[in-house]
PDB file of N, CA and C in Angstrom:
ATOM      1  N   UNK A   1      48.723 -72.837 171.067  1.00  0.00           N
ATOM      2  CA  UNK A   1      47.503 -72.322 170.506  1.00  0.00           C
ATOM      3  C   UNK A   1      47.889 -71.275 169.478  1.00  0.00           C
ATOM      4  N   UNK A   2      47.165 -70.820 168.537  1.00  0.00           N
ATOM      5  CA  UNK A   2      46.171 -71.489 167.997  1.00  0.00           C
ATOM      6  C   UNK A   2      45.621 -73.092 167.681  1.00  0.00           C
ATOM      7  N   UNK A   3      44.804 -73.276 167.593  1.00  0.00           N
ATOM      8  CA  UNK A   3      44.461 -75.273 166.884  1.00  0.00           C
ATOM      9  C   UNK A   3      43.438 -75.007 166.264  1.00  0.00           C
ATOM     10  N   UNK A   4      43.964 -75.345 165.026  1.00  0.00           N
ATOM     11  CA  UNK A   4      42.960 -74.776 163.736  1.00  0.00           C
ATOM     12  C   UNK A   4      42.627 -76.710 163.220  1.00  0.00           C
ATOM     13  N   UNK A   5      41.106 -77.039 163.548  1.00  0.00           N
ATOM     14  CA  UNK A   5      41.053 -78.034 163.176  1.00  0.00           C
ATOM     15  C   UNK A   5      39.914 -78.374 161.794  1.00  0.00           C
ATOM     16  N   UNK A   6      40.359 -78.924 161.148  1.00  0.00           N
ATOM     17  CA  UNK A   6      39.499 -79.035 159.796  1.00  0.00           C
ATOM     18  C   UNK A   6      38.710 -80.074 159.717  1.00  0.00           C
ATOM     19  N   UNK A   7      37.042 -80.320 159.492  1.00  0.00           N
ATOM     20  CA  UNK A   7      36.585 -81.917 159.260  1.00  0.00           C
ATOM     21  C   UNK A   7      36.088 -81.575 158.202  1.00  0.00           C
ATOM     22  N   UNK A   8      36.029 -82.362 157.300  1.00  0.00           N
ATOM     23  CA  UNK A   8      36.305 -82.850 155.633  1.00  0.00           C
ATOM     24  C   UNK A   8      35.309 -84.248 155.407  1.00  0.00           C
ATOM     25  N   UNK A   9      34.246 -84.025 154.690  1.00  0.00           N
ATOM     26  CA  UNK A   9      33.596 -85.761 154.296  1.00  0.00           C
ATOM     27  C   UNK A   9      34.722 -86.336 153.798  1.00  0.00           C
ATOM     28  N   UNK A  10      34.675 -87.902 154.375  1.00  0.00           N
ATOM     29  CA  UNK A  10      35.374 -88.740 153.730  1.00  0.00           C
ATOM     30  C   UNK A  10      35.334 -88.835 152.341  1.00  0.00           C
ATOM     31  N   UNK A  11      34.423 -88.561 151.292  1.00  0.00           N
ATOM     32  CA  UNK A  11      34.567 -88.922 150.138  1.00  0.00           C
ATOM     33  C   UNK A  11      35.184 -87.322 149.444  1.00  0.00           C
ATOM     34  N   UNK A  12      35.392 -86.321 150.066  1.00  0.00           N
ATOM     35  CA  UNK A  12      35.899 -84.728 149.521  1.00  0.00           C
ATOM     36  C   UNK A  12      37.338 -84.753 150.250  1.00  0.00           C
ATOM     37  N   UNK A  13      37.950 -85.710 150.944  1.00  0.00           N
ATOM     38  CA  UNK A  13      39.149 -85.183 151.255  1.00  0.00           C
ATOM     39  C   UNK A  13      40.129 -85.040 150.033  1.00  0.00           C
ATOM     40  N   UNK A  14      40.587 -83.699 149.918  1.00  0.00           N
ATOM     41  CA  UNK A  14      41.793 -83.410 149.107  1.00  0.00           C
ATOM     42  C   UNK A  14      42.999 -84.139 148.926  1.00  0.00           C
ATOM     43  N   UNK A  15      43.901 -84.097 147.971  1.00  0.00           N
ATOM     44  CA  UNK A  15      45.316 -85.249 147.818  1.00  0.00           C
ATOM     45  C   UNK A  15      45.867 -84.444 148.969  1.00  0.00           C
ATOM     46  N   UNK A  16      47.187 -84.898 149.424  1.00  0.00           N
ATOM     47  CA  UNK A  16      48.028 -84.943 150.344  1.00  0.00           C
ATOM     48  C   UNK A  16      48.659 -83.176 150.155  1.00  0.00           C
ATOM     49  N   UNK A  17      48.860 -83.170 148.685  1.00  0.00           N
ATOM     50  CA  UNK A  17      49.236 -82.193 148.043  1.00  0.00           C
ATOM     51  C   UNK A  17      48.548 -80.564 148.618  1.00  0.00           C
ATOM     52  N   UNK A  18      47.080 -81.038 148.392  1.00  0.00           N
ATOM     53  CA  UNK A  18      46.372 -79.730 148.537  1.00  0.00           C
ATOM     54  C   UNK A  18      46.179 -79.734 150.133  1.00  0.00           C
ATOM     55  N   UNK A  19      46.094 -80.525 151.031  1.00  0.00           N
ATOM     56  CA  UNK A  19      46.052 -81.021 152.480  1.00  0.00           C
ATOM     57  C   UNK A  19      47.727 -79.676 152.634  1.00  0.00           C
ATOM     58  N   UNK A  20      48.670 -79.908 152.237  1.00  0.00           N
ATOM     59  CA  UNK A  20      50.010 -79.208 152.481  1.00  0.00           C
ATOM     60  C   UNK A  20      49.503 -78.139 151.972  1.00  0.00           C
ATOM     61  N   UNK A  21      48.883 -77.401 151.228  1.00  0.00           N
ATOM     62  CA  UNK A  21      48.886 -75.886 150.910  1.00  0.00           C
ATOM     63  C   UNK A  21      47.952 -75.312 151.703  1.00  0.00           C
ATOM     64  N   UNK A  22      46.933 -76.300 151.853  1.00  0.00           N
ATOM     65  CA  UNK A  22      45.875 -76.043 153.239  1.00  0.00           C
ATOM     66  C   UNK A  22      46.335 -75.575 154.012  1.00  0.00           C
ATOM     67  N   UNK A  23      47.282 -76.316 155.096  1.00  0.00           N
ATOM     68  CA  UNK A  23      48.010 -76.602 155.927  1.00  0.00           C
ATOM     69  C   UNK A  23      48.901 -75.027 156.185  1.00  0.00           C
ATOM     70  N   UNK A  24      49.939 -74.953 155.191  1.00  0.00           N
ATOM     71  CA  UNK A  24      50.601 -73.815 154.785  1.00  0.00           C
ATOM     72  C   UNK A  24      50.160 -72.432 154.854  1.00  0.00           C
ATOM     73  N   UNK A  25      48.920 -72.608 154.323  1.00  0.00           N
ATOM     74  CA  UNK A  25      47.813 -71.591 154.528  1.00  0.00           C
ATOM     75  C   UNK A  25      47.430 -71.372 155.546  1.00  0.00           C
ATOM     76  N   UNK A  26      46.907 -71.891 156.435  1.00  0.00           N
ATOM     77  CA  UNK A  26      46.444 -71.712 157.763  1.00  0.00           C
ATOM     78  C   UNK A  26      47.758 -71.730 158.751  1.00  0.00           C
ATOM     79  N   UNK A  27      48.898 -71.927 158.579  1.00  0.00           N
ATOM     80  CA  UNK A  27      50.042 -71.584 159.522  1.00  0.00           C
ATOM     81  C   UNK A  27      50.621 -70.122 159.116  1.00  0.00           C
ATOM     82  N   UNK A  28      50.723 -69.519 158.159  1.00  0.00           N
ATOM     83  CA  UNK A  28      50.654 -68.138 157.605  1.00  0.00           C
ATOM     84  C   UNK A  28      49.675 -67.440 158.365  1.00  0.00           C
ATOM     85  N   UNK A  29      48.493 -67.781 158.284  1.00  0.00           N
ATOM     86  CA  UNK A  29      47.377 -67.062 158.457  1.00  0.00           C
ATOM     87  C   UNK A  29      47.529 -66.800 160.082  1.00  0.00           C
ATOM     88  N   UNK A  30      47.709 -67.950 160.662  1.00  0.00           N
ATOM     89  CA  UNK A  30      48.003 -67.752 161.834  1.00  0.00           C
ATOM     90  C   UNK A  30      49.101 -66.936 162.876  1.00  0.00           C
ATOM     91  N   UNK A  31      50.357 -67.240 162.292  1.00  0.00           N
ATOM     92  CA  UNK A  31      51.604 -66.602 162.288  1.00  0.00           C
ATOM     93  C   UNK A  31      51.594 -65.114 162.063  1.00  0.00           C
ATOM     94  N   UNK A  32      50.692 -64.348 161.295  1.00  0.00           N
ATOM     95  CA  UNK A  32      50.804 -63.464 160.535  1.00  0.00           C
ATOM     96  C   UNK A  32      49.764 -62.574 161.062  1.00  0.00           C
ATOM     97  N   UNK A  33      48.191 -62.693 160.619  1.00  0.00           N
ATOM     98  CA  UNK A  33      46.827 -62.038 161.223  1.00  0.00           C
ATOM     99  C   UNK A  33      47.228 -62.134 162.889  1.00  0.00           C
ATOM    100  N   UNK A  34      47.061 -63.255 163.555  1.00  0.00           N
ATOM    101  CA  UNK A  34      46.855 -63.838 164.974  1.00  0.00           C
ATOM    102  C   UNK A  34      48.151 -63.712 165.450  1.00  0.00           C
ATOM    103  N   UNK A  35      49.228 -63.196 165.061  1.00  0.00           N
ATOM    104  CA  UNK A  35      50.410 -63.091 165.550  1.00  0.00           C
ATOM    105  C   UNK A  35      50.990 -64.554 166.729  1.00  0.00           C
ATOM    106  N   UNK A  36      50.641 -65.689 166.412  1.00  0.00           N
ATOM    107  CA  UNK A  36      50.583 -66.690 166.913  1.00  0.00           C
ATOM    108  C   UNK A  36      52.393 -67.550 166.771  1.00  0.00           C
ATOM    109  N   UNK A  37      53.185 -67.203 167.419  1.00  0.00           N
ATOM    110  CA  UNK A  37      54.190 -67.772 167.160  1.00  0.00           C
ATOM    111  C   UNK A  37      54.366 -69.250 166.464  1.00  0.00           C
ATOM    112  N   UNK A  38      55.011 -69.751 165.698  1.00  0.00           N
ATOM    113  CA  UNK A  38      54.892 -70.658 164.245  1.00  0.00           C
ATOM    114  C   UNK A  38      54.975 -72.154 165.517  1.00  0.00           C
ATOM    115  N   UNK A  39      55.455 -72.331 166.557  1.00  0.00           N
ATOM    116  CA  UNK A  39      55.667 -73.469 167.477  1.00  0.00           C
ATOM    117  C   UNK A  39      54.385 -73.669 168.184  1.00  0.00           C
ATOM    118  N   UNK A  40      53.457 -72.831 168.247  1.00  0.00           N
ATOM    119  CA  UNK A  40      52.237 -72.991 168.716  1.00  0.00           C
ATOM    120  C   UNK A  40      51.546 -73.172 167.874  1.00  0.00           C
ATOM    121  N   UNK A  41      51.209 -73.238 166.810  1.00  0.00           N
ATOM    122  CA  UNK A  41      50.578 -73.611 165.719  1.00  0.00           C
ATOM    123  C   UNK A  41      50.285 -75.544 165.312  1.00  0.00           C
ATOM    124  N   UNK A  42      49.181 -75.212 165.545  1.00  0.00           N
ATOM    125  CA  UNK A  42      48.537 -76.571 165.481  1.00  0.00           C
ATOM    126  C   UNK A  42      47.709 -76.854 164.234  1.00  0.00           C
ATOM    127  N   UNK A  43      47.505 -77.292 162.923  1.00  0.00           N
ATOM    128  CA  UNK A  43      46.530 -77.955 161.889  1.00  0.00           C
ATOM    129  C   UNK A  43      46.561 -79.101 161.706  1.00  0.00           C
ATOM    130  N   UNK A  44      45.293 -79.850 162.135  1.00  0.00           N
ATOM    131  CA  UNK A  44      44.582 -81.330 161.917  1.00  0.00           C
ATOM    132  C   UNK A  44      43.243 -81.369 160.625  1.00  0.00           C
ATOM    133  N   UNK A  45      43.677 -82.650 160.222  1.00  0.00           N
ATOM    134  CA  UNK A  45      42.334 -82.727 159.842  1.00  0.00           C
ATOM    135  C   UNK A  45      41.956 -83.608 160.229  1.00  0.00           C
ATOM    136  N   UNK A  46      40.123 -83.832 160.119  1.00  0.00           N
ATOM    137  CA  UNK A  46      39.817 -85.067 160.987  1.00  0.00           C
ATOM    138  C   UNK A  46      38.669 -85.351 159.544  1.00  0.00           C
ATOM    139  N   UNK A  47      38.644 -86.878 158.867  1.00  0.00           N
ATOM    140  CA  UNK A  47      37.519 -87.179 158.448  1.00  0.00           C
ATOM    141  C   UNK A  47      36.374 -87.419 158.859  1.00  0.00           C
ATOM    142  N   UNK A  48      35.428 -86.883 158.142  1.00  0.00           N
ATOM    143  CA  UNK A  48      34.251 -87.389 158.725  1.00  0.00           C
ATOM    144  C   UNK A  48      32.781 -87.631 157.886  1.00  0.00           C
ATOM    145  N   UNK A  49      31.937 -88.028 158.360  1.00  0.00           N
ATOM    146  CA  UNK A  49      30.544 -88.883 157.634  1.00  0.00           C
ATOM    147  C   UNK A  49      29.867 -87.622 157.889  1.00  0.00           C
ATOM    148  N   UNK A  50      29.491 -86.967 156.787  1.00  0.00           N
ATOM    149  CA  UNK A  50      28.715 -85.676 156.878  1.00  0.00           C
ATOM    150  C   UNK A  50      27.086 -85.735 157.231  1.00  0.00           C
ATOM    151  N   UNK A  51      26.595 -85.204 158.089  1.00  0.00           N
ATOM    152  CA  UNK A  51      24.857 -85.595 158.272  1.00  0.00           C
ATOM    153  C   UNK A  51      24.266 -84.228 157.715  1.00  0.00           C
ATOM    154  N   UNK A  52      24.960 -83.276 157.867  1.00  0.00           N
ATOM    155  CA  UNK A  52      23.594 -81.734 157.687  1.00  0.00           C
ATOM    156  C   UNK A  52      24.635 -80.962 157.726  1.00  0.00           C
ATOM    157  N   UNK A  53      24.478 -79.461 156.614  1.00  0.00           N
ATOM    158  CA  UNK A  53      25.045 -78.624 156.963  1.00  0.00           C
ATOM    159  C   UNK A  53      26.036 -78.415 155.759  1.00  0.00           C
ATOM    160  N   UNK A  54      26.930 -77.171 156.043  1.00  0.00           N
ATOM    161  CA  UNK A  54      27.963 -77.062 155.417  1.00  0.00           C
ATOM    162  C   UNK A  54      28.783 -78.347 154.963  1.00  0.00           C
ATOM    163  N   UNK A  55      29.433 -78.652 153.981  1.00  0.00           N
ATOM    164  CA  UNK A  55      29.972 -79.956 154.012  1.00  0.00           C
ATOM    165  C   UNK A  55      31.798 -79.787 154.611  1.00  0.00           C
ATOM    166  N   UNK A  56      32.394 -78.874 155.195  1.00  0.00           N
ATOM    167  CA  UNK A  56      33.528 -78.363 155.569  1.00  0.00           C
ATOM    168  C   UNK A  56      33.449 -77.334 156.855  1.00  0.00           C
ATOM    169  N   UNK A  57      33.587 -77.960 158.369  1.00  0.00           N
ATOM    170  CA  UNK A  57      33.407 -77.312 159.450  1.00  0.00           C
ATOM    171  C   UNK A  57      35.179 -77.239 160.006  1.00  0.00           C
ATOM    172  N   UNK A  58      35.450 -75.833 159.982  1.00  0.00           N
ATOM    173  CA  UNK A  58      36.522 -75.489 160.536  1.00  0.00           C
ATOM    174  C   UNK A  58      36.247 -74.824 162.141  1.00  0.00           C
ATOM    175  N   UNK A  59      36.824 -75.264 163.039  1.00  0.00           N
ATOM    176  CA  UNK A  59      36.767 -75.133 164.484  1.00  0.00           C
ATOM    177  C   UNK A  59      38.475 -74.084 164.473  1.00  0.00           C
ATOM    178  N   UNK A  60      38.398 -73.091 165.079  1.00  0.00           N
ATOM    179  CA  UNK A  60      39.860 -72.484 165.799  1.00  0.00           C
ATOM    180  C   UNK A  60      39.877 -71.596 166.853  1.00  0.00           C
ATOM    181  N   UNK A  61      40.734 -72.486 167.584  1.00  0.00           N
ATOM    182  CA  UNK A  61      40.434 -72.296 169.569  1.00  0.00           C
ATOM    183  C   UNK A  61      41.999 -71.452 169.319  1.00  0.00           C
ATOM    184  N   UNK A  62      41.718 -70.383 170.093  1.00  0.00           N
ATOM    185  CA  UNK A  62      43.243 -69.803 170.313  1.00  0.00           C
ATOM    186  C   UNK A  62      42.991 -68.690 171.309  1.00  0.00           C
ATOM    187  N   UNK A  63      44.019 -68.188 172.101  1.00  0.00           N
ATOM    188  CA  UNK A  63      43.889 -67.790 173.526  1.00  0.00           C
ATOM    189  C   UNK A  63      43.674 -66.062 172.819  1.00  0.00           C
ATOM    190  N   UNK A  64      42.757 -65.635 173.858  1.00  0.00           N
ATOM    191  CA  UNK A  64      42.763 -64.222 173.502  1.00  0.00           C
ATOM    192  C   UNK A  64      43.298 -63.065 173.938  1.00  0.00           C
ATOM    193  N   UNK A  65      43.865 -62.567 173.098  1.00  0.00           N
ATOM    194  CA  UNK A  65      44.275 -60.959 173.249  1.00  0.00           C
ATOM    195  C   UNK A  65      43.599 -59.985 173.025  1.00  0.00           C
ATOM    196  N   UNK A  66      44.362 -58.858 173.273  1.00  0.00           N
ATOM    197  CA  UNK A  66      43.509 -57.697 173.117  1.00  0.00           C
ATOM    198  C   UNK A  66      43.470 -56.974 171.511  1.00  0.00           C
ATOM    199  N   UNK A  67      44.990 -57.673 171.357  1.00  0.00           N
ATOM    200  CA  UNK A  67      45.117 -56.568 169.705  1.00  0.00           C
ATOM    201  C   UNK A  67      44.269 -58.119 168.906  1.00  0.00           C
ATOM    202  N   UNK A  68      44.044 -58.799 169.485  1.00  0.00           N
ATOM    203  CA  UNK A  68      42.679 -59.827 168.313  1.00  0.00           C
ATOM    204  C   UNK A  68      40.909 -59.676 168.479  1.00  0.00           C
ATOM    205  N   UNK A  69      41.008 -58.159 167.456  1.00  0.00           N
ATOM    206  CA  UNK A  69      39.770 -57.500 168.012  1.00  0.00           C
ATOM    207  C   UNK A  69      38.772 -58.478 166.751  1.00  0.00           C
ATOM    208  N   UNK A  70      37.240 -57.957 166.943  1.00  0.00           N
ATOM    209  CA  UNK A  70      36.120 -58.584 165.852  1.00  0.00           C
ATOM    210  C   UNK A  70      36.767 -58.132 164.792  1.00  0.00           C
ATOM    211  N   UNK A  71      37.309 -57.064 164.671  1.00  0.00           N
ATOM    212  CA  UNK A  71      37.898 -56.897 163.272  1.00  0.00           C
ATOM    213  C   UNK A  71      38.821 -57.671 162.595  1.00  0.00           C
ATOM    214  N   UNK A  72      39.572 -57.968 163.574  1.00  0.00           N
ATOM    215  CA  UNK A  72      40.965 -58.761 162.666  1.00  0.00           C
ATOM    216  C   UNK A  72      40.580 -60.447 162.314  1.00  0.00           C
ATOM    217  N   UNK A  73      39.480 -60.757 163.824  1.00  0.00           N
ATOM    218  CA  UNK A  73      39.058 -62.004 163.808  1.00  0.00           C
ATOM    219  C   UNK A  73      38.560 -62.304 162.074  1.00  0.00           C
ATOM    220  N   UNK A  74      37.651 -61.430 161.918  1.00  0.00           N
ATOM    221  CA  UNK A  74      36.921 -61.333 160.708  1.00  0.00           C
ATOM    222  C   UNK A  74      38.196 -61.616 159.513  1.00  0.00           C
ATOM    223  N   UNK A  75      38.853 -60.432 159.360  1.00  0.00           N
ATOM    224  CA  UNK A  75      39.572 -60.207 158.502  1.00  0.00           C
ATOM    225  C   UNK A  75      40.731 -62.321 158.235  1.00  0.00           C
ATOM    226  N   UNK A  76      40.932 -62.600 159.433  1.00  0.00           N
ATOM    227  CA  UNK A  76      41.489 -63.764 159.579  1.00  0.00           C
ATOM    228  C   UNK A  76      40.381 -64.647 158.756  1.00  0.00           C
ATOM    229  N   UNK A  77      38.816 -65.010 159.388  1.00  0.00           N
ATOM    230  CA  UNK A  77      38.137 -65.832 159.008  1.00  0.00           C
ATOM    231  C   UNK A  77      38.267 -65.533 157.781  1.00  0.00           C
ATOM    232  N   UNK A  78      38.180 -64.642 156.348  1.00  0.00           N
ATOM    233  CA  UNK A  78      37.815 -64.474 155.638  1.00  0.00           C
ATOM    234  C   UNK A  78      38.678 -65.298 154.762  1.00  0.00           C
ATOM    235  N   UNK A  79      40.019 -65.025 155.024  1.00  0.00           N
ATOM    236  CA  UNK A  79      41.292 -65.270 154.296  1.00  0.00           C
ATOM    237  C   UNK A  79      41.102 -66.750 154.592  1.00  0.00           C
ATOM    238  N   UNK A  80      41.128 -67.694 155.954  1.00  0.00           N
ATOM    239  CA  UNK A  80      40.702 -68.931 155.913  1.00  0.00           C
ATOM    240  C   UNK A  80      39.699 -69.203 155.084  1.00  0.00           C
ATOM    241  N   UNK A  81      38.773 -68.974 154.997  1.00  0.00           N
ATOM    242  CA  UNK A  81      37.646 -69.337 153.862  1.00  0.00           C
ATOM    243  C   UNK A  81      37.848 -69.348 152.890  1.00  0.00           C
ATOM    244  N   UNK A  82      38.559 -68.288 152.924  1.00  0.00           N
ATOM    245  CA  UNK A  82      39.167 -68.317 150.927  1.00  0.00           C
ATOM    246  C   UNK A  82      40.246 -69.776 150.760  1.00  0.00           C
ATOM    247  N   UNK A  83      41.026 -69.904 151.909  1.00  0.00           N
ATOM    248  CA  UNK A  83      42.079 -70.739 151.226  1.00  0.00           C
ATOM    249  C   UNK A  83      41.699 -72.451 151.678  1.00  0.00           C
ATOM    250  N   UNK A  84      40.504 -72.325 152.381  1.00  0.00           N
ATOM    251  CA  UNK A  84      39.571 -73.619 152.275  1.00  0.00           C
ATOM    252  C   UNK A  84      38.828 -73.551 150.947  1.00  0.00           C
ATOM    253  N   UNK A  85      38.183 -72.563 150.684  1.00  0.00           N
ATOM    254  CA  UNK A  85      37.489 -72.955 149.117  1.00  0.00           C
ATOM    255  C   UNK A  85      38.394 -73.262 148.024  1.00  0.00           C
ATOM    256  N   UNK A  86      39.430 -72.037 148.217  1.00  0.00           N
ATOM    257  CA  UNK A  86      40.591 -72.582 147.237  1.00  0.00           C
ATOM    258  C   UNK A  86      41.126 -74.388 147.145  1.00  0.00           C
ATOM    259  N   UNK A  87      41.124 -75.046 148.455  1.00  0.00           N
ATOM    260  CA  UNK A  87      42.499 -75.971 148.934  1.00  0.00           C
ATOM    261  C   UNK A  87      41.352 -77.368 148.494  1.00  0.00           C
ATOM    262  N   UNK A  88      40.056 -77.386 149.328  1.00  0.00           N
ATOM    263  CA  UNK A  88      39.105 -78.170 148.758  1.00  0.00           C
ATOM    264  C   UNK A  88      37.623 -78.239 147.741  1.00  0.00           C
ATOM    265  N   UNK A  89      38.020 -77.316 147.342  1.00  0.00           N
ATOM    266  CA  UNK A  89      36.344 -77.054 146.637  1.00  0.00           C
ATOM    267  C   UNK A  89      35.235 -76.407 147.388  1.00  0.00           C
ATOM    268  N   UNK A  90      34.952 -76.841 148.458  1.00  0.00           N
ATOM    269  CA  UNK A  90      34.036 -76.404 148.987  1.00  0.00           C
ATOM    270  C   UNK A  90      33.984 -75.882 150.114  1.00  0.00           C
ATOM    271  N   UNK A  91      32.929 -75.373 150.554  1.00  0.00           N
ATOM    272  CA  UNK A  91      31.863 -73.846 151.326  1.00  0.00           C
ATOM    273  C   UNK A  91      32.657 -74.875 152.999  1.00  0.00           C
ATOM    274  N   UNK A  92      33.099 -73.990 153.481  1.00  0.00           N
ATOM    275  CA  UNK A  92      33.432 -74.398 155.162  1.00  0.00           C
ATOM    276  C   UNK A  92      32.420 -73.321 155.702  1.00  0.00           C
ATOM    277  N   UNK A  93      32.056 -73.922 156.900  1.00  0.00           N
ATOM    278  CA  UNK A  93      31.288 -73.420 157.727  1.00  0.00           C
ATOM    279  C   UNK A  93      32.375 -73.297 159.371  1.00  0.00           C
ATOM    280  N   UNK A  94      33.141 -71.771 159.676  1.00  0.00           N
ATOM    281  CA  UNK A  94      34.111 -71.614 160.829  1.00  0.00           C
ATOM    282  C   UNK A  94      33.617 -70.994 161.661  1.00  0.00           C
ATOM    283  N   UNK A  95      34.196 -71.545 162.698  1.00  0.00           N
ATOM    284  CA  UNK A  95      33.603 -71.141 164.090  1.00  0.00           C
ATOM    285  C   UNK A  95      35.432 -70.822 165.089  1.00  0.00           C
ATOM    286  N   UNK A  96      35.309 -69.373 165.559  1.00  0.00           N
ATOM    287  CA  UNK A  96      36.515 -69.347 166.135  1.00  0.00           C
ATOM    288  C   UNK A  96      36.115 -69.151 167.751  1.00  0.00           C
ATOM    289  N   UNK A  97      36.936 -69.562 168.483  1.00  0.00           N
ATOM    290  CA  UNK A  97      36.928 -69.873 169.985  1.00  0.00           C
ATOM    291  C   UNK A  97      38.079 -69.410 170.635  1.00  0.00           C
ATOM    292  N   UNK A  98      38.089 -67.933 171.222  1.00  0.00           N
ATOM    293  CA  UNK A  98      38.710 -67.407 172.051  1.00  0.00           C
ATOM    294  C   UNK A  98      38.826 -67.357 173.363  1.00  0.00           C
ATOM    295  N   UNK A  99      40.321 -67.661 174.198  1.00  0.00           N
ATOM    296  CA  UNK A  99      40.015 -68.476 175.477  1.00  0.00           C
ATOM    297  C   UNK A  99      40.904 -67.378 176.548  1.00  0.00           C
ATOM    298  N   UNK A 100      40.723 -66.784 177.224  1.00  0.00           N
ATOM    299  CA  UNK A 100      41.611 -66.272 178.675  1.00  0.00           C
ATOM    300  C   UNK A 100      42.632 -67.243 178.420  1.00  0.00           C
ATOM    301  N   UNK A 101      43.816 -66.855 178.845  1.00  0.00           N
ATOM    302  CA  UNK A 101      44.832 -66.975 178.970  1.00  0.00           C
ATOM    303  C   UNK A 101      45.150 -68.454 180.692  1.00  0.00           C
ATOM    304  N   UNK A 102      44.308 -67.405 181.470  1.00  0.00           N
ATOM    305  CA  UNK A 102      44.061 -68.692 183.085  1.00  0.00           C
ATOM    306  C   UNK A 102      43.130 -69.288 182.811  1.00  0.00           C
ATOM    307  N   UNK A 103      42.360 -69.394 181.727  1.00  0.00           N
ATOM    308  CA  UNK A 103      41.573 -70.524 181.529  1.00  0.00           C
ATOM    309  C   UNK A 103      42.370 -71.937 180.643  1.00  0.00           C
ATOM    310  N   UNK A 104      43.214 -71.475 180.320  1.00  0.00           N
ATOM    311  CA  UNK A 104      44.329 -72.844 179.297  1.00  0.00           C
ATOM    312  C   UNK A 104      45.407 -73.045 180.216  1.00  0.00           C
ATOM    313  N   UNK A 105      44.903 -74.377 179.866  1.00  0.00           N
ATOM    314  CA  UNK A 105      45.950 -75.687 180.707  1.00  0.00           C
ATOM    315  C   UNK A 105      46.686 -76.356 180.028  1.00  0.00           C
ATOM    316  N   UNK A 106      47.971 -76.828 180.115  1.00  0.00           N
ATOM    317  CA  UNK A 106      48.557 -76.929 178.175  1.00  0.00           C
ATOM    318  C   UNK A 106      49.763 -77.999 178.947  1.00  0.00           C
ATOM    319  N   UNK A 107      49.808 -78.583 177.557  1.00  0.00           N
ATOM    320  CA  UNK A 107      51.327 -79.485 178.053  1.00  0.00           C
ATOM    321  C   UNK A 107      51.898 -79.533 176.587  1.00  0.00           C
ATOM    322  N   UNK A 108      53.024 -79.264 176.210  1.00  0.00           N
ATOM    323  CA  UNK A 108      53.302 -80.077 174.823  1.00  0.00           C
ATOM    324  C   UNK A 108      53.074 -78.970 174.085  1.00  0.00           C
TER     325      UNK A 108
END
């Protein structure tokens, strides 16, 4: 953990190219803000058929600490947003999900 997952309309997914700076971006961000060691670091993207809403929904589940206060959370979301508007064009709509530590069950 972190698992920073990205869904993207099928017809806005970025080249492979900008998918890797995405990517790059959000393992920094993670590594760095979230102090998330670089082997726990998870980024997917998943396509998808957009119905309503933001057209770019970023989901990131990662176990919580204490030094990952509303502040830093923030300060993290922000910098993701930026390097989603940067990576695809458009407005993501993120949602982050902080989990107890005995609540994660993990393999792999």
């Amino acid at each position: 953990m972190p698992n920073v997952t990205i869904y993207i309309p099928a017809g806005h997914m970025p080249s492979d190219e900008r998918l890797a700076e995405l990517s790059s971006d959000c393992v920094k961000l993670c590594t760095s803000v979230l102090e998330a060691a670089l082997e726990n670091v998870h980024v997917i993207y998943v396509e998808v058929r957009h119905g309503h809403g933001h057209p770019v929904f970023a989901e990131v589940q990662y176990r919580f600490e204490t030094f990952r206060t509303p502040r830093l959370m923030n300060r993290f979301m922000e910098a993701l947003d930026d390097a989603i508007e940067r990576c695809t064009g458009l407005t993501a709509r993120i949602r982050c999900f902080g989990y107890a530590a005995s609540n994660i069950h993990a393999r792999n």
